[in-house]
XYZ file of N, CA and C in Angstrom:
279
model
N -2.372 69.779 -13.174
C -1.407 68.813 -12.795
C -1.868 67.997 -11.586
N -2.698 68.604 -10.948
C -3.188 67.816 -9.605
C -4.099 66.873 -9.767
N -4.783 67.458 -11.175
C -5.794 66.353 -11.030
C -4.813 65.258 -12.127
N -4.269 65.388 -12.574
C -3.021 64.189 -13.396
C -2.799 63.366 -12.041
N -2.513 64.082 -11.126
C -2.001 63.069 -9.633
C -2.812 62.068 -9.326
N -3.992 63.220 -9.284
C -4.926 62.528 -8.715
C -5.857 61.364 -9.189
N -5.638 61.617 -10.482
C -6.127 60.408 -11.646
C -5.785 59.070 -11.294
N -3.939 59.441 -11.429
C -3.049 58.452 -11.793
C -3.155 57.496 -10.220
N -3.086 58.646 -8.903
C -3.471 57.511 -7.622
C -4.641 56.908 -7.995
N -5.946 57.812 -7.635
C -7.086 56.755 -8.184
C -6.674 55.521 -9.152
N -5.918 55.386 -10.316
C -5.848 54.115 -11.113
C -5.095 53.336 -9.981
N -3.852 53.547 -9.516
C -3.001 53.063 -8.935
C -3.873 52.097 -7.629
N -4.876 53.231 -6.990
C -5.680 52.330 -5.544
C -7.084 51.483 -6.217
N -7.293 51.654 -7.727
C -8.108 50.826 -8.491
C -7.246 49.546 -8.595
N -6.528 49.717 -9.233
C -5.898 48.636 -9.268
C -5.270 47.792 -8.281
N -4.676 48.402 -7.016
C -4.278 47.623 -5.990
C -5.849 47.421 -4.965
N -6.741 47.513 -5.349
C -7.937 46.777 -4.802
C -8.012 45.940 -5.868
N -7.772 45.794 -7.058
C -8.281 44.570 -7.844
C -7.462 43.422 -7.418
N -6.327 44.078 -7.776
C -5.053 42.840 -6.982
C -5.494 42.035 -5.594
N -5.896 43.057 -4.958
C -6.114 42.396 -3.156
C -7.437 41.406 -3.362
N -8.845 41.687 -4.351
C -10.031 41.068 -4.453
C -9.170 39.780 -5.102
N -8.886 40.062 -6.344
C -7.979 38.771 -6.749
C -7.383 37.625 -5.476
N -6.465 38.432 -4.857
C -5.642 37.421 -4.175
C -6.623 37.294 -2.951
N -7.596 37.314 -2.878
C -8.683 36.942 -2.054
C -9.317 35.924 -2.557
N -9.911 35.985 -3.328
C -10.702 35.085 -4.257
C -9.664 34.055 -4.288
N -8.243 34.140 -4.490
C -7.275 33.160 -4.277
C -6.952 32.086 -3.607
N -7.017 33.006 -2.012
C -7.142 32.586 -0.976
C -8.493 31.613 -0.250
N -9.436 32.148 -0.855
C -10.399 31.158 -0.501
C -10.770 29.963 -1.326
N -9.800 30.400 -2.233
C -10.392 28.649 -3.674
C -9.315 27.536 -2.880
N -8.266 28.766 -2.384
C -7.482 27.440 -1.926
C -7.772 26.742 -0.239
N -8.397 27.430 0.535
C -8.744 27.124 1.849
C -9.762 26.302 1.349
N -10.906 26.260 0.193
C -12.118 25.710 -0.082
C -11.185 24.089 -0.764
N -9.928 23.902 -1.488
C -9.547 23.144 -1.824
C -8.729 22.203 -0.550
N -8.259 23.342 0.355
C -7.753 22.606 1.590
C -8.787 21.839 2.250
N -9.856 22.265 2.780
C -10.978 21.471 3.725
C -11.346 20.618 2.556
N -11.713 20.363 1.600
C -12.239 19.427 0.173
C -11.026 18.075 0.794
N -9.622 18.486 0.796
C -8.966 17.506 0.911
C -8.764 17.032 2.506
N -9.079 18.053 3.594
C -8.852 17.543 4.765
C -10.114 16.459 5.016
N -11.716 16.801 4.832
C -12.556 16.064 4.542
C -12.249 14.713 4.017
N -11.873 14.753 2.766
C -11.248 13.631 2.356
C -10.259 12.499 2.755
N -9.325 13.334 3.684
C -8.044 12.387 4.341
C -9.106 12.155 5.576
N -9.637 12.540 6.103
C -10.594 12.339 7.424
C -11.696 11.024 6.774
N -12.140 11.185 5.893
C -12.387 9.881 5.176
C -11.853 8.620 5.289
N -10.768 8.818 4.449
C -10.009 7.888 4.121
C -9.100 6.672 5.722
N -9.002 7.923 6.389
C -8.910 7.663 7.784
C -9.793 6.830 8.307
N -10.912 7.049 8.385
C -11.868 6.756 9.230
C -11.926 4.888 8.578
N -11.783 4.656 7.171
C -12.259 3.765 6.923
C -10.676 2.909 6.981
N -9.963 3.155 7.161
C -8.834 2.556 7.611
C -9.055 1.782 8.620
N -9.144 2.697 9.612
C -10.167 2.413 10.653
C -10.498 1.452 11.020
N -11.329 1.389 10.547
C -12.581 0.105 10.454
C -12.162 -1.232 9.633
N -11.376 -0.961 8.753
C -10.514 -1.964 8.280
C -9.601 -2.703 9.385
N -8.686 -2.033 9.965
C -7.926 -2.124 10.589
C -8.682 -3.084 11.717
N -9.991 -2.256 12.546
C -10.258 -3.130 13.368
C -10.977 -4.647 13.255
N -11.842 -4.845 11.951
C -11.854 -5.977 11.462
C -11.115 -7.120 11.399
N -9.623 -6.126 10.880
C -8.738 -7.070 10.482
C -7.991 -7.545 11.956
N -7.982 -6.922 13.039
C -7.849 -7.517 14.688
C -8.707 -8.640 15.039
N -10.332 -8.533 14.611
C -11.153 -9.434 14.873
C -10.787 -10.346 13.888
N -10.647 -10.379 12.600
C -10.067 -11.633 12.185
C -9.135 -12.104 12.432
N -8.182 -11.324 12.988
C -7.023 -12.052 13.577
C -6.608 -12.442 14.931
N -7.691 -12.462 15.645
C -8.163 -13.132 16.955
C -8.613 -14.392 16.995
N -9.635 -14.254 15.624
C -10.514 -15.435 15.270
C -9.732 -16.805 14.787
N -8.634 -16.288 14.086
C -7.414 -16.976 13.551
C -6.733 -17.034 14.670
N -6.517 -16.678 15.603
C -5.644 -17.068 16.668
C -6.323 -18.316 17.655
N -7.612 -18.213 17.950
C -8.216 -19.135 18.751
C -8.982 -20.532 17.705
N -8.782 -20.404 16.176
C -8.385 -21.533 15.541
C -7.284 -22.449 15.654
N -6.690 -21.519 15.502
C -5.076 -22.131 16.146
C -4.992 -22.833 16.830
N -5.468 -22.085 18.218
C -5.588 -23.184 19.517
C -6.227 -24.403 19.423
N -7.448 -24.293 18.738
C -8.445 -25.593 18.924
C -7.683 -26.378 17.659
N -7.105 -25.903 16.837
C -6.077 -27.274 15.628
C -4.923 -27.614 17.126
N -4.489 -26.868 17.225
C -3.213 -27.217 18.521
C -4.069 -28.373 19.958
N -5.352 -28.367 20.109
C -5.732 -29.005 21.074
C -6.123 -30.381 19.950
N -6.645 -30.020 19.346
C -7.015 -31.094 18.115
C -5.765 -32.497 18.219
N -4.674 -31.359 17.639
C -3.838 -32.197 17.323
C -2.989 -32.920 18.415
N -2.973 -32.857 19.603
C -2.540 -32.833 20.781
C -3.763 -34.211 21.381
N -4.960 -34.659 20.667
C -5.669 -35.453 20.999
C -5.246 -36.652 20.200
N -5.620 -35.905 18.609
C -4.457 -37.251 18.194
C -3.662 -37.666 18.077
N -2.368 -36.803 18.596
C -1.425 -37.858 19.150
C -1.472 -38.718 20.379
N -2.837 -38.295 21.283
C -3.143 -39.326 22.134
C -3.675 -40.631 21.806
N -4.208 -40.407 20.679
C -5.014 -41.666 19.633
C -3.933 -42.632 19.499
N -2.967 -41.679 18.649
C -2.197 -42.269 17.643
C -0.978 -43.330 19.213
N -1.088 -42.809 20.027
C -0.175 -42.766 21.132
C -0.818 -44.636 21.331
N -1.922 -44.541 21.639
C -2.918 -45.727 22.093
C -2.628 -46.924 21.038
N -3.096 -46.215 19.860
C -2.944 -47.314 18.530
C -1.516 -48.269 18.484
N -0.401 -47.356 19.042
C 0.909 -47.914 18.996
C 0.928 -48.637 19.858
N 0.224 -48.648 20.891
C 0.498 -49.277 22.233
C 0.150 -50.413 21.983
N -1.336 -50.434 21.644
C -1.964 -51.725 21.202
C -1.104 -52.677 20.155
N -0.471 -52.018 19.083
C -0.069 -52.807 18.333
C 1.181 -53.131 18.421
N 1.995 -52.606 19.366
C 2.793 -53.360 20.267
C 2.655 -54.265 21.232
N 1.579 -54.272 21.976
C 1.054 -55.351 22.570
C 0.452 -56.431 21.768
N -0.360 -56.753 20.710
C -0.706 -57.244 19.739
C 0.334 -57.927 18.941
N 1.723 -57.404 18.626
C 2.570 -58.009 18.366
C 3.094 -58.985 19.269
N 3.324 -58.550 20.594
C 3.796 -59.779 21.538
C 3.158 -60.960 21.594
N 1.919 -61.228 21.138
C 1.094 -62.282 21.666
C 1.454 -63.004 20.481
């Protein structure tokens, strides 16, 4: 009868080591699937990134266009300012 005991533990601590190797092997497919995806968002990040700061330098570049259409246009209405003058004077005569 003892060795019936003793059988039946032996299966019992066979088997609860298979279980524990299992949920090991578990555990690391999924830590190996976690860093796979943290890698990945660290990626994806990074090139955001760099997008992002591009898209500052183009939109600086677009800002000091701006200015020089705004000085631009600020000349010819000095033109346009002159032209009227003249052709108001031009009319009087």
């Amino acid at each position: 009868m003892e060795v019936d005991q003793v059988a039946t533990a032996m299966n019992q601590m066979a088997s609860t080591v298979q279980e524990v190797a299992q949920n090991t092997e578990d555990a690391s497919q999924a830590a190996r699937q976690a860093s796979d995806r943290a890698a990945h968002g660290s990626s994806v990040v990074q090139h955001a990134t760099r997008e992002i700061s591009q898209l500052a330098g183009e939109v600086g570049q677009l800002g000091e266009a701006m200015q020089r259409l705004i000085q631009d246009s600020d000349k010819i209405g000095g033109v346009i300012d002159v032209i009227k003058a003249v052709a108001e004077q031009t009319n009087l005569l």
